[in-house]
Amino acid sequence: MQILWVLMALAMFSMVLLPVFRRRSTGVQLVSPGDPDAADPANYGFLRQEEQDIRMPGPDADLLNVLDLVQRNQDYRAASQLLAGTEIEGENRWQRVQAFAGAASLELQQRPGGVSETPGGQWLRVWRAEVPKDAGGAAVHAEFLVQQAWRTSTPGTDDFRIIMEEARAACGEAALLSPGDPIPYIVELSVARGLSYSQPEFEKLWLKILDRAPSHMGAHLAALHYWCEKWHGSRETAYSFAEAAAARAPRGSLLAALPLFAVFEHLPEVNLVRSFYQSEVVTKAVHGALHAVHSARPDDPMLAHVRHLLVFFLVRGERWSEAMNQLVHVDGHVGALPWTLTHDPAADYAIYRALAVAGYEANGGNPATLSH
């Protein structure tokens, strides 16, 4: 089966068209599109690759409607109203702040402006100018600056530091406007990583978040990055942080899935060996995530994040049926790890989905046997 993973890697790295897979008694094999024995994701009601929404990990109709309205009319007021009506301690508010900031940042990248052209994201500038005491607008502006720093400059450069320092100041302003709101401090977690806060500085910031939203999954994911080996911690520190959060997670919390994200952050750059994904450390983390998914509220905004990462690990571990059970819940939205780390999230997701379908059928599965 190792040749399968080599072929999959070549497909992704060379950016070729999505291959089609079929079931054989000897395992999953590549075939030409249109082969009568090819596994077809459409048979399961899955959307085509080009129909996948790369903006979000899961559905949020209110957010999508407002985003479309804001970008079409270049008017911030609908975004302000949506954030004002969103619970400040919840995961939804954090995801919506990220979405509005990301939309403004991408607009600016696409239309930087000039002598006769208005720059993209102008609605965010107007928002801050017209209602400077709007806590939602202040939080979106702070996150916008963070995304701009990572998107347009290189960590360690003067440009990066200048933007991040501006973001830190914006976080402070947003926090003053909404004292009980964890979002400004969650935004600052990325600033802390980029500006290399000392561990005592970071822990002081983290305590402010725990005081306001101790079970916030988005905050824990942001903090996990700081403790990772590639930033300011180590594999052991990141695992310890994730496992401690999972151990104290209240019933129904997705924090029990945090160790799986820690494992993902420390995957070797090239590892196509099946046994690694069936190892004890990966298996334990996957089981924890599966338990979290089964225990979580169906409307938990972070549920899709966990399901997407589970698809990655379950496919790599050749746990086809379990992967299919996650796919039926997330298909249609692919704005989540691990897909967003690639230049084409929908294509990367579609490869894993095709593997899951082919593996499922190779073991006797079909659309009629898949529970929804």
Coordinates of N, CA and C in Angstrom, one line a residue, residues 72-297:
R72 N -20.7 43.2 -1.6 CA -21.4 43.7 -2.7 C -21.7 45.2 -2.6
N73 N -22.1 45.6 -1.4 CA -22.4 47.1 -1.2 C -21.3 47.9 -0.6
Q74 N -20.2 47.2 -0.2 CA -19.1 47.9 0.5 C -19.7 48.7 1.7
D75 N -20.6 48.1 2.4 CA -21.2 48.8 3.6 C -21.1 47.8 4.8
Y76 N -20.4 48.4 5.8 CA -20.1 47.6 7.0 C -21.2 47.3 7.9
R77 N -22.3 48.0 7.8 CA -23.4 48.0 8.9 C -23.9 46.6 9.2
A78 N -24.1 45.8 8.2 CA -24.7 44.5 8.4 C -23.7 43.6 9.2
A79 N -22.4 43.8 9.0 CA -21.4 43.1 9.7 C -21.4 43.5 11.2
S80 N -21.5 44.8 11.4 CA -21.6 45.4 12.8 C -22.8 44.8 13.5
Q81 N -23.9 44.8 12.8 CA -25.1 44.3 13.5 C -25.0 42.8 13.8
L82 N -24.4 42.0 12.9 CA -24.3 40.6 13.2 C -23.4 40.3 14.4
L83 N -22.2 41.0 14.4 CA -21.3 40.8 15.6 C -21.9 41.3 16.9
A84 N -22.7 42.4 16.8 CA -23.3 42.9 18.0 C -24.3 41.9 18.6
G85 N -24.9 41.1 17.7 CA -25.9 40.1 18.2 C -25.3 38.7 18.4
T86 N -24.0 38.6 18.3 CA -23.3 37.3 18.5 C -22.7 37.2 19.9
E87 N -23.0 36.2 20.7 CA -22.4 36.0 22.0 C -20.9 36.2 22.1
I88 N -20.4 37.0 23.0 CA -19.0 37.3 22.9 C -18.1 36.2 23.4
E89 N -18.6 35.3 24.2 CA -17.8 34.2 24.7 C -17.8 33.0 23.8
G90 N -18.6 33.0 22.8 CA -18.8 31.8 21.9 C -17.8 31.7 20.8
E91 N -17.8 30.5 20.2 CA -16.9 30.2 19.1 C -17.3 30.9 17.8
N92 N -18.6 31.2 17.7 CA -19.2 31.8 16.5 C -18.6 33.2 16.3
R93 N -18.5 33.9 17.4 CA -18.0 35.3 17.3 C -16.5 35.3 16.8
W94 N -15.7 34.4 17.3 CA -14.3 34.3 16.8 C -14.3 34.0 15.4
Q95 N -15.0 33.0 14.9 CA -15.0 32.6 13.5 C -15.5 33.8 12.6
R96 N -16.5 34.5 13.1 CA -17.0 35.6 12.3 C -16.0 36.8 12.2
V97 N -15.4 37.1 13.3 CA -14.3 38.1 13.3 C -13.2 37.7 12.3
Q98 N -12.8 36.5 12.3 CA -11.8 36.0 11.4 C -12.3 36.1 9.9
A99 N -13.5 35.8 9.7 CA -14.1 35.8 8.3 C -14.1 37.2 7.8
F100 N -14.6 38.2 8.6 CA -14.7 39.5 8.1 C -13.3 40.1 7.9
A101 N -12.4 39.8 8.8 CA -11.0 40.3 8.6 C -10.4 39.7 7.4
G102 N -10.6 38.4 7.2 CA -10.0 37.7 6.1 C -10.6 38.2 4.7
A103 N -11.9 38.5 4.7 CA -12.5 39.1 3.5 C -11.9 40.4 3.2
A104 N -11.7 41.3 4.2 CA -11.1 42.6 3.9 C -9.6 42.5 3.5
S105 N -8.9 41.6 4.1 CA -7.5 41.4 3.7 C -7.4 40.9 2.3
L106 N -8.2 39.9 1.9 CA -8.2 39.4 0.5 C -8.6 40.4 -0.5
E107 N -9.6 41.2 -0.1 CA -10.0 42.3 -1.0 C -8.8 43.3 -1.3
L108 N -8.1 43.6 -0.2 CA -7.0 44.5 -0.3 C -5.9 43.9 -1.2
Q109 N -5.7 42.6 -1.0 CA -4.7 41.9 -1.8 C -5.0 42.0 -3.3
Q110 N -6.3 41.8 -3.6 CA -6.8 41.7 -5.0 C -6.9 43.1 -5.6
R111 N -7.2 44.1 -4.8 CA -7.3 45.5 -5.3 C -6.6 46.4 -4.3
P112 N -5.2 46.5 -4.5 CA -4.5 47.4 -3.6 C -4.7 48.8 -3.7
G113 N -5.4 49.2 -4.8 CA -5.8 50.6 -5.0 C -4.7 51.4 -5.7
G114 N -5.0 52.6 -6.1 CA -4.1 53.4 -6.8 C -4.7 54.8 -7.0
V115 N -4.2 55.5 -8.0 CA -4.6 56.9 -8.2 C -6.1 57.0 -8.5
S116 N -6.6 56.1 -9.2 CA -8.0 56.1 -9.6 C -8.8 55.0 -9.1
E117 N -8.3 54.2 -8.3 CA -9.0 53.0 -7.8 C -9.1 53.0 -6.3
T118 N -10.3 52.7 -5.7 CA -10.4 52.6 -4.3 C -9.9 51.2 -3.8
P119 N -9.1 51.2 -2.8 CA -8.5 49.9 -2.4 C -9.6 49.0 -1.8
G120 N -9.3 47.7 -2.0 CA -10.3 46.7 -1.4 C -10.3 46.8 0.1
G121 N -11.4 46.4 0.7 CA -11.6 46.4 2.2 C -11.8 47.8 2.7
Q122 N -12.2 48.7 1.8 CA -12.5 50.1 2.3 C -13.6 50.1 3.3
W123 N -14.5 49.2 3.2 CA -15.6 49.2 4.2 C -15.2 49.0 5.6
L124 N -14.0 48.3 5.8 CA -13.5 48.2 7.2 C -12.9 49.5 7.6
R125 N -12.3 50.2 6.8 CA -11.7 51.5 7.1 C -12.8 52.5 7.5
V126 N -13.9 52.5 6.7 CA -15.1 53.3 7.0 C -15.7 52.9 8.3
W127 N -15.8 51.7 8.6 CA -16.4 51.1 9.8 C -15.6 51.7 11.0
R128 N -14.3 51.6 11.0 CA -13.5 52.1 12.1 C -13.6 53.6 12.2
A129 N -13.7 54.3 11.1 CA -13.7 55.8 11.1 C -15.1 56.3 11.6
E130 N -16.2 55.7 11.2 CA -17.5 56.2 11.5 C -18.0 55.8 12.9
V131 N -17.6 54.6 13.4 CA -18.0 54.1 14.7 C -16.8 53.6 15.5
P132 N -15.8 54.5 15.9 CA -14.6 54.0 16.5 C -14.8 53.2 17.8
K133 N -15.9 53.4 18.4 CA -16.2 52.7 19.7 C -16.9 51.4 19.5
D134 N -17.1 50.9 18.3 CA -17.8 49.7 18.0 C -16.8 48.5 18.3
A135 N -17.1 47.7 19.3 CA -16.2 46.7 19.7 C -15.9 45.6 18.6
G136 N -17.0 45.3 17.9 CA -16.9 44.4 16.8 C -15.9 44.9 15.7
G137 N -16.1 46.1 15.3 CA -15.2 46.7 14.3 C -13.8 46.7 14.8
A138 N -13.6 47.0 16.1 CA -12.2 47.1 16.6 C -11.5 45.7 16.6
A139 N -12.3 44.7 16.9 CA -11.8 43.3 16.9 C -11.5 42.9 15.5
V140 N -12.3 43.2 14.5 CA -12.1 42.8 13.1 C -10.8 43.5 12.6
H141 N -10.7 44.8 13.0 CA -9.5 45.6 12.6 C -8.2 44.9 13.1
A142 N -8.2 44.6 14.4 CA -7.0 43.9 15.0 C -6.7 42.6 14.2
E143 N -7.7 41.8 14.0 CA -7.4 40.5 13.3 C -7.0 40.8 11.8
F144 N -7.6 41.8 11.2 CA -7.2 42.2 9.9 C -5.7 42.5 9.8
L145 N -5.2 43.3 10.8 CA -3.8 43.6 10.8 C -2.9 42.4 11.0
V146 N -3.3 41.4 11.9 CA -2.6 40.2 12.0 C -2.5 39.4 10.7
Q147 N -3.7 39.3 10.0 CA -3.7 38.6 8.8 C -2.8 39.3 7.7
Q148 N -2.8 40.6 7.7 CA -2.0 41.3 6.8 C -0.5 41.1 7.1
A149 N -0.1 41.0 8.3 CA 1.3 40.8 8.7 C 1.7 39.4 8.1
W150 N 1.0 38.4 8.4 CA 1.3 37.0 7.9 C 1.2 36.9 6.4
R151 N 0.3 37.6 5.8 CA 0.1 37.5 4.4 C 1.0 38.3 3.5
T152 N 1.5 39.4 4.0 CA 2.3 40.3 3.1 C 3.7 40.5 3.5
S153 N 4.1 39.9 4.6 CA 5.5 40.1 5.0 C 6.1 38.9 5.7
T154 N 7.4 38.9 6.0 CA 8.0 37.7 6.5 C 8.4 37.9 8.0
P155 N 8.0 36.9 8.8 CA 8.4 37.0 10.3 C 9.9 37.3 10.4
G156 N 10.1 38.3 11.3 CA 11.5 38.6 11.6 C 11.9 39.9 10.9
T157 N 11.2 40.3 9.9 CA 11.5 41.5 9.1 C 11.0 42.7 9.8
D158 N 11.5 43.9 9.4 CA 11.0 45.2 10.0 C 9.5 45.4 9.6
D159 N 9.1 45.1 8.4 CA 7.8 45.3 8.0 C 6.8 44.4 8.8
F160 N 7.2 43.2 9.0 CA 6.4 42.3 9.8 C 6.2 42.8 11.2
R161 N 7.3 43.2 11.8 CA 7.2 43.7 13.2 C 6.4 45.0 13.3
I162 N 6.5 45.9 12.4 CA 5.7 47.1 12.4 C 4.2 46.8 12.4
I163 N 3.8 45.9 11.5 CA 2.4 45.6 11.4 C 1.9 44.9 12.6
M164 N 2.7 44.0 13.2 CA 2.3 43.3 14.4 C 2.3 44.2 15.6
E165 N 3.1 45.2 15.7 CA 3.1 46.1 16.8 C 1.8 47.0 16.7
E166 N 1.4 47.3 15.4 CA 0.1 48.0 15.2 C -1.0 47.1 15.6
A167 N -0.9 45.8 15.3 CA -2.0 44.9 15.7 C -2.1 44.7 17.2
R168 N -0.9 44.7 17.9 CA -1.0 44.6 19.3 C -1.7 45.8 19.9
A169 N -1.4 47.0 19.4 CA -2.1 48.2 19.9 C -3.6 48.2 19.6
A170 N -4.0 47.6 18.4 CA -5.4 47.5 18.1 C -6.1 46.5 19.0
C171 N -5.4 45.4 19.4 CA -5.9 44.5 20.4 C -6.2 45.1 21.7
G172 N -5.3 46.0 22.2 CA -5.5 46.7 23.4 C -6.7 47.6 23.3
E173 N -6.9 48.3 22.2 CA -8.0 49.2 22.1 C -9.3 48.4 22.0
A174 N -9.3 47.3 21.3 CA -10.5 46.4 21.3 C -10.9 45.9 22.6
A175 N -9.9 45.5 23.4 CA -10.1 45.0 24.8 C -10.8 46.0 25.7
L176 N -10.3 47.3 25.5 CA -10.9 48.4 26.4 C -12.4 48.6 26.0
L177 N -12.7 48.4 24.8 CA -14.1 48.7 24.3 C -15.1 47.6 24.8
S178 N -14.5 46.4 25.1 CA -15.4 45.2 25.5 C -14.6 44.4 26.6
P179 N -14.7 44.9 27.8 CA -13.8 44.3 28.9 C -14.0 42.8 29.1
G180 N -15.2 42.3 28.9 CA -15.4 40.8 29.1 C -15.2 40.0 27.9
D181 N -14.8 40.6 26.8 CA -14.7 39.9 25.5 C -13.3 39.2 25.4
P182 N -13.3 37.9 25.1 CA -12.0 37.2 25.0 C -11.4 37.4 23.6
I183 N -12.1 37.9 22.6 CA -11.6 37.9 21.3 C -10.4 38.8 21.1
P184 N -10.3 40.0 21.7 CA -9.1 40.8 21.5 C -7.8 40.0 22.0
Y185 N -8.0 39.3 23.1 CA -6.8 38.5 23.6 C -6.5 37.3 22.7
I186 N -7.6 36.7 22.1 CA -7.3 35.6 21.2 C -6.6 36.1 20.0
V187 N -7.0 37.2 19.5 CA -6.2 37.8 18.4 C -4.8 38.0 18.7
E188 N -4.6 38.5 20.0 CA -3.2 38.8 20.4 C -2.3 37.5 20.5
L189 N -2.9 36.3 20.6 CA -2.2 35.1 20.7 C -1.3 35.0 19.4
S190 N -1.8 35.4 18.3 CA -1.1 35.3 17.0 C 0.0 36.4 17.0
V191 N -0.3 37.6 17.6 CA 0.7 38.6 17.8 C 1.9 38.1 18.7
A192 N 1.5 37.4 19.8 CA 2.5 36.9 20.7 C 3.4 35.9 20.0
R193 N 2.9 35.1 19.1 CA 3.7 34.1 18.3 C 4.6 34.9 17.4
G194 N 4.1 35.9 16.7 CA 4.8 36.6 15.7 C 5.9 37.5 16.3
L195 N 5.6 38.1 17.4 CA 6.6 39.0 18.1 C 7.4 38.3 19.1
S196 N 7.3 37.0 19.2 CA 8.1 36.2 20.1 C 8.0 36.6 21.6
Y197 N 6.8 36.7 22.1 CA 6.6 36.9 23.5 C 7.4 35.9 24.3
S198 N 7.9 36.3 25.5 CA 8.5 35.4 26.4 C 7.4 34.5 26.9
Q199 N 7.8 33.3 27.5 CA 6.8 32.4 28.0 C 6.0 33.0 29.2
P200 N 6.6 33.8 30.1 CA 5.8 34.5 31.1 C 4.8 35.5 30.5
E201 N 5.3 36.2 29.5 CA 4.3 37.2 28.8 C 3.2 36.4 28.2
F202 N 3.5 35.3 27.6 CA 2.4 34.6 26.9 C 1.4 34.0 27.9
E203 N 2.0 33.4 29.0 CA 1.1 32.8 30.0 C 0.2 33.9 30.7
K204 N 0.7 35.1 30.9 CA -0.1 36.2 31.4 C -1.3 36.5 30.5
L205 N -1.0 36.5 29.2 CA -2.0 36.7 28.2 C -3.0 35.6 28.2
W206 N -2.5 34.4 28.3 CA -3.4 33.2 28.3 C -4.3 33.2 29.5
L207 N -3.9 33.6 30.6 CA -4.7 33.7 31.8 C -5.9 34.6 31.6
K208 N -5.7 35.7 30.9 CA -6.8 36.6 30.6 C -7.9 35.9 29.8
I209 N -7.5 35.1 28.9 CA -8.5 34.3 28.1 C -9.2 33.3 28.9
L210 N -8.4 32.6 29.8 CA -9.0 31.5 30.6 C -10.0 32.2 31.6
D211 N -9.8 33.4 32.0 CA -10.7 34.1 32.9 C -12.1 34.4 32.2
R212 N -12.0 34.5 30.9 CA -13.2 35.0 30.1 C -13.9 33.8 29.4
A213 N -13.1 32.9 28.9 CA -13.7 31.8 28.1 C -12.8 30.5 28.3
P214 N -12.8 29.8 29.4 CA -11.9 28.8 29.7 C -12.0 27.6 28.8
S215 N -13.1 27.4 28.1 CA -13.2 26.2 27.2 C -13.3 26.6 25.8
H216 N -12.8 27.7 25.4 CA -12.8 28.2 24.0 C -11.9 27.4 23.2
M217 N -12.4 26.6 22.2 CA -11.6 25.8 21.4 C -10.7 26.6 20.5
G218 N -11.3 27.6 19.9 CA -10.5 28.4 19.0 C -9.3 29.0 19.6
A219 N -9.5 29.5 20.9 CA -8.4 30.1 21.7 C -7.3 29.0 21.9
H220 N -7.7 27.8 22.3 CA -6.7 26.7 22.5 C -5.9 26.4 21.3
L221 N -6.6 26.4 20.1 CA -5.9 26.1 18.9 C -4.9 27.2 18.6
A222 N -5.2 28.4 18.8 CA -4.3 29.5 18.6 C -3.1 29.5 19.6
A223 N -3.4 29.1 20.8 CA -2.3 29.0 21.8 C -1.4 27.8 21.5
L224 N -2.0 26.7 21.0 CA -1.2 25.5 20.6 C 0.0 25.9 19.7
H225 N -0.3 26.8 18.7 CA 0.7 27.2 17.8 C 2.0 27.7 18.5
Y226 N 1.7 28.5 19.5 CA 2.9 29.1 20.2 C 3.7 28.1 20.8
W227 N 3.1 27.0 21.4 CA 3.8 26.0 22.1 C 4.4 24.9 21.2
C228 N 4.2 25.0 19.9 CA 4.7 24.0 19.0 C 6.2 24.2 18.8
E229 N 6.8 23.1 18.4 CA 8.3 23.0 18.2 C 8.8 24.0 17.1
K230 N 8.0 24.3 16.1 CA 8.4 25.3 15.1 C 8.3 26.7 15.5
W231 N 7.8 27.0 16.7 CA 7.7 28.3 17.1 C 8.4 28.5 18.4
H232 N 7.7 28.5 19.6 CA 8.4 28.9 20.8 C 8.4 27.8 21.9
G233 N 8.0 26.6 21.5 CA 8.0 25.5 22.5 C 8.7 24.3 21.9
S234 N 8.0 23.1 22.2 CA 8.6 21.8 21.7 C 7.5 20.9 21.5
R235 N 7.8 19.7 20.9 CA 6.8 18.7 20.8 C 6.2 18.3 22.1
E236 N 7.1 18.1 23.1 CA 6.6 17.7 24.4 C 5.7 18.8 25.1
T237 N 6.1 20.0 25.0 CA 5.3 21.1 25.6 C 4.0 21.2 24.9
A238 N 3.9 21.1 23.6 CA 2.7 21.2 22.8 C 1.8 20.0 23.2
Y239 N 2.3 18.8 23.3 CA 1.5 17.6 23.7 C 1.0 17.8 25.1
S240 N 1.8 18.3 26.0 CA 1.4 18.5 27.4 C 0.3 19.5 27.5
F241 N 0.4 20.6 26.7 CA -0.6 21.6 26.7 C -1.9 21.0 26.2
A242 N -1.9 20.3 25.1 CA -3.1 19.7 24.5 C -3.7 18.7 25.4
E243 N -2.9 17.8 26.0 CA -3.4 16.7 26.8 C -4.0 17.3 28.1
A244 N -3.4 18.3 28.7 CA -4.0 19.0 29.9 C -5.3 19.6 29.6
A245 N -5.4 20.3 28.5 CA -6.7 20.9 28.1 C -7.8 19.8 27.9
A246 N -7.4 18.7 27.3 CA -8.4 17.6 27.0 C -8.8 17.0 28.3
A247 N -7.9 16.9 29.3 CA -8.2 16.2 30.6 C -9.2 17.0 31.4
R248 N -9.1 18.4 31.3 CA -10.0 19.2 32.1 C -11.2 19.7 31.3
A249 N -11.4 19.2 30.1 CA -12.5 19.6 29.2 C -13.8 19.2 29.8
P250 N -14.8 20.1 29.9 CA -16.1 19.7 30.4 C -16.8 18.7 29.4
R251 N -17.8 18.0 29.9 CA -18.5 17.0 29.0 C -19.1 17.7 27.8
G252 N -18.9 17.2 26.7 CA -19.4 17.8 25.4 C -18.5 18.7 24.8
S253 N -17.3 19.0 25.4 CA -16.4 20.0 24.8 C -15.5 19.3 23.8
L254 N -15.2 20.0 22.7 CA -14.3 19.5 21.7 C -12.8 19.6 22.1
L255 N -12.6 20.2 23.2 CA -11.2 20.2 23.7 C -10.5 18.8 23.8
A256 N -11.4 17.8 23.9 CA -10.8 16.5 24.0 C -10.1 16.1 22.6
A257 N -10.4 16.9 21.6 CA -9.8 16.6 20.3 C -8.5 17.4 20.1
L258 N -8.1 18.2 21.1 CA -6.9 19.0 20.9 C -5.6 18.2 20.7
P259 N -5.4 17.1 21.4 CA -4.2 16.3 21.1 C -4.0 15.9 19.6
L260 N -5.1 15.7 18.9 CA -5.0 15.4 17.5 C -4.4 16.5 16.7
F261 N -4.7 17.8 17.1 CA -4.2 18.9 16.4 C -2.7 19.0 16.8
A262 N -2.3 18.7 18.0 CA -0.9 18.7 18.4 C -0.1 17.7 17.6
V263 N -0.7 16.5 17.4 CA 0.0 15.5 16.6 C 0.2 16.0 15.1
F264 N -0.9 16.6 14.6 CA -0.8 17.2 13.2 C 0.3 18.2 13.1
E265 N 0.4 19.1 14.1 CA 1.4 20.2 14.0 C 2.8 19.6 14.0
H266 N 3.0 18.4 14.5 CA 4.3 17.8 14.6 C 4.5 16.6 13.7
L267 N 3.7 16.5 12.6 CA 3.9 15.5 11.6 C 5.2 15.7 10.9
P268 N 6.0 14.6 10.6 CA 7.2 14.8 9.7 C 6.7 15.3 8.4
E269 N 7.6 16.1 7.7 CA 7.2 16.7 6.5 C 6.9 15.7 5.4
V270 N 7.5 14.6 5.4 CA 7.2 13.5 4.4 C 7.1 12.2 5.2
N271 N 5.9 11.7 5.3 CA 5.6 10.4 6.0 C 4.5 9.7 5.3
L272 N 4.8 8.8 4.5 CA 3.8 8.0 3.7 C 3.6 6.6 4.3
V273 N 4.2 6.4 5.4 CA 4.2 5.0 6.0 C 2.9 4.8 6.7
R274 N 2.1 3.8 6.3 CA 0.8 3.5 6.9 C 0.9 3.3 8.4
S275 N 2.0 2.6 8.8 CA 2.1 2.2 10.2 C 2.2 3.4 11.2
F276 N 2.8 4.5 10.7 CA 2.8 5.7 11.5 C 1.4 6.1 11.9
Y277 N 0.5 6.1 11.0 CA -0.9 6.6 11.2 C -1.7 5.6 12.0
Q278 N -1.1 4.4 12.2 CA -1.8 3.4 13.0 C -1.0 3.2 14.3
S279 N -0.1 4.1 14.6 CA 0.7 4.0 15.8 C -0.1 4.4 17.0
E280 N 0.5 4.1 18.2 CA -0.3 4.3 19.5 C -0.6 5.8 19.7
V281 N 0.4 6.7 19.4 CA 0.2 8.1 19.7 C -0.9 8.6 18.8
V282 N -0.9 8.2 17.5 CA -1.9 8.7 16.6 C -3.3 8.1 16.9
T283 N -3.3 6.8 17.1 CA -4.6 6.1 17.4 C -5.2 6.7 18.7
K284 N -4.4 7.0 19.7 CA -5.0 7.5 20.9 C -5.6 8.9 20.6
A285 N -4.9 9.7 19.9 CA -5.4 11.1 19.6 C -6.7 11.0 18.7
V286 N -6.7 10.1 17.7 CA -7.9 9.9 16.9 C -9.1 9.5 17.7
H287 N -8.9 8.5 18.6 CA -10.0 8.1 19.5 C -10.5 9.2 20.3
G288 N -9.6 10.0 20.9 CA -10.0 11.2 21.7 C -10.9 12.1 20.8
A289 N -10.5 12.4 19.6 CA -11.2 13.3 18.7 C -12.6 12.7 18.3
L290 N -12.6 11.4 18.1 CA -13.9 10.7 17.7 C -14.8 10.8 18.9
H291 N -14.3 10.6 20.1 CA -15.2 10.7 21.3 C -15.7 12.1 21.5
A292 N -14.8 13.1 21.2 CA -15.3 14.5 21.3 C -16.4 14.8 20.3
V293 N -16.2 14.3 19.1 CA -17.2 14.6 18.0 C -18.5 13.9 18.4
H294 N -18.5 12.7 19.0 CA -19.7 12.0 19.3 C -20.4 12.7 20.5
S295 N -19.7 13.4 21.4 CA -20.2 14.0 22.6 C -20.6 15.4 22.4
A296 N -20.1 16.1 21.3 CA -20.4 17.5 21.1 C -21.8 17.8 20.7
R297 N -22.2 19.0 20.9 CA -23.5 19.5 20.4 C -23.4 19.5 18.9

